[in-house]
XYZ file of C-alpha atoms in Angstrom:
302
model
C -4.133 54.738 108.184
C -1.129 55.914 106.159
C -2.576 59.406 105.814
C -3.211 59.629 109.561
C 0.309 58.433 110.332
C 1.852 60.971 107.963
C -0.238 63.990 108.965
C 1.721 66.308 111.273
C -0.290 67.990 114.030
C 2.598 69.650 115.896
C 5.996 70.486 114.423
C 8.721 71.551 116.853
C 11.649 71.361 114.465
C 14.554 70.746 115.195
C 13.402 68.677 118.187
C 10.356 66.560 117.340
C 7.125 66.225 115.366
C 3.804 64.800 116.505
C 1.593 63.002 113.992
C -2.180 62.624 114.000
C -1.792 58.925 114.763
C 0.045 59.817 117.983
C 3.448 58.855 116.606
C 6.334 61.051 117.772
C 9.338 61.547 115.524
C 12.532 62.912 117.071
C 14.407 64.956 114.511
C 17.698 65.523 116.313
C 19.857 63.415 118.594
C 23.157 61.619 118.918
C 23.761 57.839 119.119
C 23.727 55.885 122.377
C 27.014 54.422 123.630
C 27.531 51.820 126.395
C 29.500 52.532 129.584
C 33.172 51.694 129.459
C 36.694 52.344 130.625
C 37.740 55.401 128.625
C 41.418 55.031 127.664
C 41.894 58.751 127.025
C 40.676 60.042 130.409
C 41.111 56.849 132.456
C 37.545 57.203 133.712
C 35.309 54.208 134.420
C 31.560 54.347 133.834
C 28.605 52.099 134.556
C 24.806 52.301 134.391
C 22.507 51.904 137.389
C 18.747 51.669 137.801
C 17.258 54.243 140.130
C 13.633 53.195 139.690
C 11.845 50.601 137.592
C 8.418 52.261 137.788
C 8.805 54.882 136.522
C 11.919 53.925 134.596
C 14.763 56.150 135.846
C 18.442 55.374 135.450
C 21.824 57.061 135.562
C 25.373 56.650 134.340
C 28.075 56.857 137.020
C 31.615 58.061 136.325
C 34.621 57.228 138.480
C 38.223 58.427 137.976
C 40.545 55.415 138.113
C 42.827 57.353 140.478
C 40.063 57.322 143.092
C 40.970 53.872 144.408
C 44.294 55.186 145.717
C 43.035 58.621 146.838
C 43.203 59.287 150.557
C 40.223 61.662 150.587
C 36.754 61.267 149.144
C 35.866 63.288 146.062
C 33.095 65.820 145.399
C 30.016 64.342 143.763
C 28.549 65.947 140.641
C 24.942 65.366 139.600
C 24.776 66.219 135.898
C 21.524 66.848 134.004
C 21.758 66.872 130.216
C 20.018 69.361 127.956
C 17.944 68.950 124.810
C 14.820 71.104 125.207
C 13.387 68.520 127.663
C 12.630 66.367 124.604
C 15.808 64.938 123.036
C 19.234 63.544 123.947
C 20.261 61.103 126.659
C 22.709 60.630 129.490
C 23.921 57.661 127.420
C 24.539 59.558 124.174
C 27.989 59.890 122.623
C 27.794 63.654 123.123
C 27.159 63.590 126.855
C 29.228 60.482 127.581
C 32.377 62.025 126.098
C 31.798 65.264 127.979
C 31.254 63.537 131.327
C 34.432 61.485 130.895
C 36.337 64.709 130.335
C 34.707 66.689 133.166
C 35.155 63.829 135.627
C 38.856 63.521 134.845
C 39.581 67.252 134.775
C 37.561 68.144 137.872
C 38.436 65.173 140.047
C 34.803 64.358 140.848
C 32.531 61.363 140.838
C 29.647 62.067 138.484
C 26.046 60.876 138.259
C 24.528 61.657 134.859
C 20.731 61.417 135.011
C 18.657 59.591 132.398
C 15.288 61.252 132.948
C 12.062 60.711 131.016
C 11.596 62.958 128.000
C 8.634 65.039 126.908
C 6.249 65.011 125.122
C 5.563 61.343 125.997
C 6.246 62.298 129.620
C 5.181 65.922 130.068
C 6.827 68.214 132.577
C 7.076 67.801 135.582
C 8.261 64.206 134.891
C 11.866 65.349 134.321
C 11.885 67.270 137.622
C 10.426 64.320 139.523
C 12.965 61.911 138.019
C 15.936 64.090 138.939
C 14.552 64.518 142.453
C 14.381 60.737 142.784
C 18.035 60.519 141.765
C 18.945 63.068 144.431
C 17.154 60.951 147.054
C 18.905 57.840 145.744
C 22.310 59.529 146.093
C 21.426 60.527 149.659
C 21.031 56.832 150.495
C 24.436 56.067 148.893
C 23.354 52.579 147.773
C 26.116 52.164 145.180
C 29.655 51.242 146.285
C 31.234 53.863 144.042
C 29.290 56.564 145.866
C 29.499 54.970 149.295
C 33.255 54.383 149.162
C 34.523 57.351 147.186
C 32.060 60.286 147.224
C 31.950 63.097 149.773
C 28.214 63.708 150.147
C 28.913 66.926 152.021
C 30.243 68.298 148.724
C 27.509 67.683 146.176
C 27.172 69.854 143.062
C 24.400 70.197 140.520
C 25.211 70.972 136.900
C 23.141 71.236 133.752
C 23.283 72.532 130.197
C 20.370 74.398 128.590
C 17.149 72.632 129.684
C 19.289 70.590 132.070
C 20.305 73.843 133.758
C 16.629 74.690 134.169
C 16.066 71.315 135.830
C 19.112 71.760 138.079
C 17.780 75.128 139.280
C 14.369 73.659 140.058
C 15.943 70.761 141.949
C 18.052 73.214 143.985
C 14.903 75.173 144.857
C 13.048 72.018 145.880
C 16.023 70.906 147.973
C 15.884 74.244 149.779
C 12.153 73.907 150.400
C 11.870 70.191 151.222
C 15.409 69.402 152.410
C 17.791 66.848 150.926
C 18.024 64.310 153.712
C 20.614 64.050 156.464
C 23.346 62.440 154.372
C 23.698 64.954 151.568
C 24.624 68.625 151.225
C 24.438 70.605 147.991
C 27.191 73.218 148.073
C 27.193 74.562 144.524
C 25.434 74.654 141.179
C 26.766 75.318 137.667
C 24.284 76.398 135.011
C 25.671 76.318 131.459
C 23.707 78.312 128.861
C 20.489 77.934 130.905
C 17.014 77.890 129.405
C 14.437 80.107 131.113
C 11.772 82.494 129.841
C 11.451 85.783 131.680
C 8.714 87.045 129.351
C 6.050 84.901 127.707
C 7.172 81.254 127.277
C 7.134 79.868 123.759
C 4.844 77.271 122.221
C 7.234 74.392 122.959
C 7.184 74.970 126.715
C 3.403 75.336 126.809
C 3.000 72.106 124.823
C 5.328 69.945 126.919
C 4.165 71.507 130.202
C 0.376 71.630 129.766
C -0.311 72.665 133.373
C 1.965 75.721 133.128
C 0.558 79.161 133.881
C 3.049 80.713 131.476
C 5.072 83.711 132.546
C 3.902 83.374 136.154
C 5.250 79.801 136.359
C 8.443 79.866 138.482
C 9.683 76.686 136.826
C 10.305 78.591 133.606
C 10.501 82.134 135.034
C 12.499 82.144 138.281
C 11.655 85.819 138.820
C 7.946 84.986 139.073
C 8.268 83.956 142.736
C 11.276 85.609 144.431
C 10.437 83.756 147.630
C 11.364 80.492 145.926
C 14.632 81.753 144.455
C 15.884 82.726 147.901
C 15.471 79.102 149.026
C 18.091 77.690 146.609
C 19.837 75.002 148.642
C 23.449 75.805 147.791
C 25.728 78.692 148.689
C 27.381 79.279 145.303
C 26.108 79.407 141.734
C 28.179 79.689 138.567
C 26.268 80.882 135.490
C 27.895 80.572 132.051
C 26.608 82.205 128.863
C 27.792 82.327 125.251
C 27.978 85.556 123.242
C 26.168 84.273 120.115
C 23.638 82.122 121.992
C 20.012 83.186 121.573
C 19.556 82.133 125.211
C 22.270 84.480 126.455
C 19.629 86.859 127.826
C 18.122 84.009 129.869
C 21.415 83.481 131.683
C 21.942 87.194 132.257
C 18.399 87.615 133.605
C 18.845 84.621 135.882
C 22.083 86.086 137.226
C 20.381 89.428 137.897
C 17.433 87.671 139.552
C 19.743 85.934 142.003
C 21.731 89.119 142.635
C 18.569 91.057 143.509
C 16.979 88.312 145.594
C 17.312 87.602 149.292
C 19.145 84.351 148.570
C 22.112 84.205 150.910
C 24.761 83.036 148.474
C 27.336 84.067 145.872
C 26.629 84.019 142.140
C 29.215 84.523 139.399
C 28.784 84.808 135.646
C 31.164 84.106 132.767
C 30.562 84.911 129.108
C 32.346 83.144 126.272
C 32.377 85.703 123.481
C 31.718 84.677 119.902
C 30.396 81.222 120.758
C 26.998 79.619 120.253
C 24.715 77.490 122.418
C 26.443 74.501 124.128
C 29.527 74.942 121.936
C 31.545 73.022 124.552
C 29.646 69.829 123.735
C 29.998 70.073 119.960
C 33.531 71.501 119.919
C 35.028 70.058 123.129
C 38.666 70.417 122.102
C 38.592 74.128 121.323
C 40.383 76.616 123.569
C 37.131 78.173 124.805
C 35.828 74.738 125.852
C 39.087 74.102 127.696
C 38.766 77.414 129.542
C 35.185 76.600 130.518
C 36.189 73.141 131.733
C 39.032 74.620 133.802
C 36.618 77.103 135.374
C 34.239 74.301 136.312
C 37.049 72.180 137.757
C 38.085 75.063 139.985
C 34.472 75.616 141.015
C 33.964 71.967 141.985
C 37.192 71.790 143.968
C 36.984 75.121 145.836
C 33.563 74.858 147.455
C 32.548 73.208 150.682
C 36.065 72.753 152.063
């Protein structure tokens, strides 16, 4: 039994390993932290259950100034990255970033805790985030019902989370979002796509994928889907030293050449690596990126 449990059958370092016994070892990740009142940003957070079967949850963020605000605030649906396989909406990394973004941007945020591959292969992450979008449309939570403007909803994701955000925006354009919710913008930070042949990781965690012709990983594969993106503005951000920089540039060009009736902008942070803003949140480049996003969230849909 020990030999079976220690024999690696699939090694996707630095994300996870799969052993012959079926055991999955996650190699990378940051600790989980409970919701709280953050004294630095004055942002409140709490966790909510979206679904019990399957298990889907989210962490909500509310600026403490909201209670005295005359107008309702934009609502941000945030989808974390991690190659579809690691990290959490509840991790120290993402929790700190959402506190900061919520305070700086003046939004109410919903950070999605979706099921991870490979235990839950793609499309589980897409389905979970779609369920959260439907939950928001029903506004069942008092923070959302009392303080969020559901005519100003934004999607945002980093890396794999940006991929998920794009696919949710496409589905919203195809299937509709419900009468109570309008997506007006989407911010994709260092997005993960594959415009040539997808790598082994994608094909392993998405076993039903057709590869390069799969629009979930290659948005250019079906231009008719890209043009259905539900929002009117998209902000793409890339980093100069990021190996995924070309993915963001290709995505930007795909939108520019498509029949999608919206505006897309791109910003490059020179000399920086993948998701630098999460690991070095106090640097000047992270501040500039956060200011750009705050402007984006406050200028749309008014």
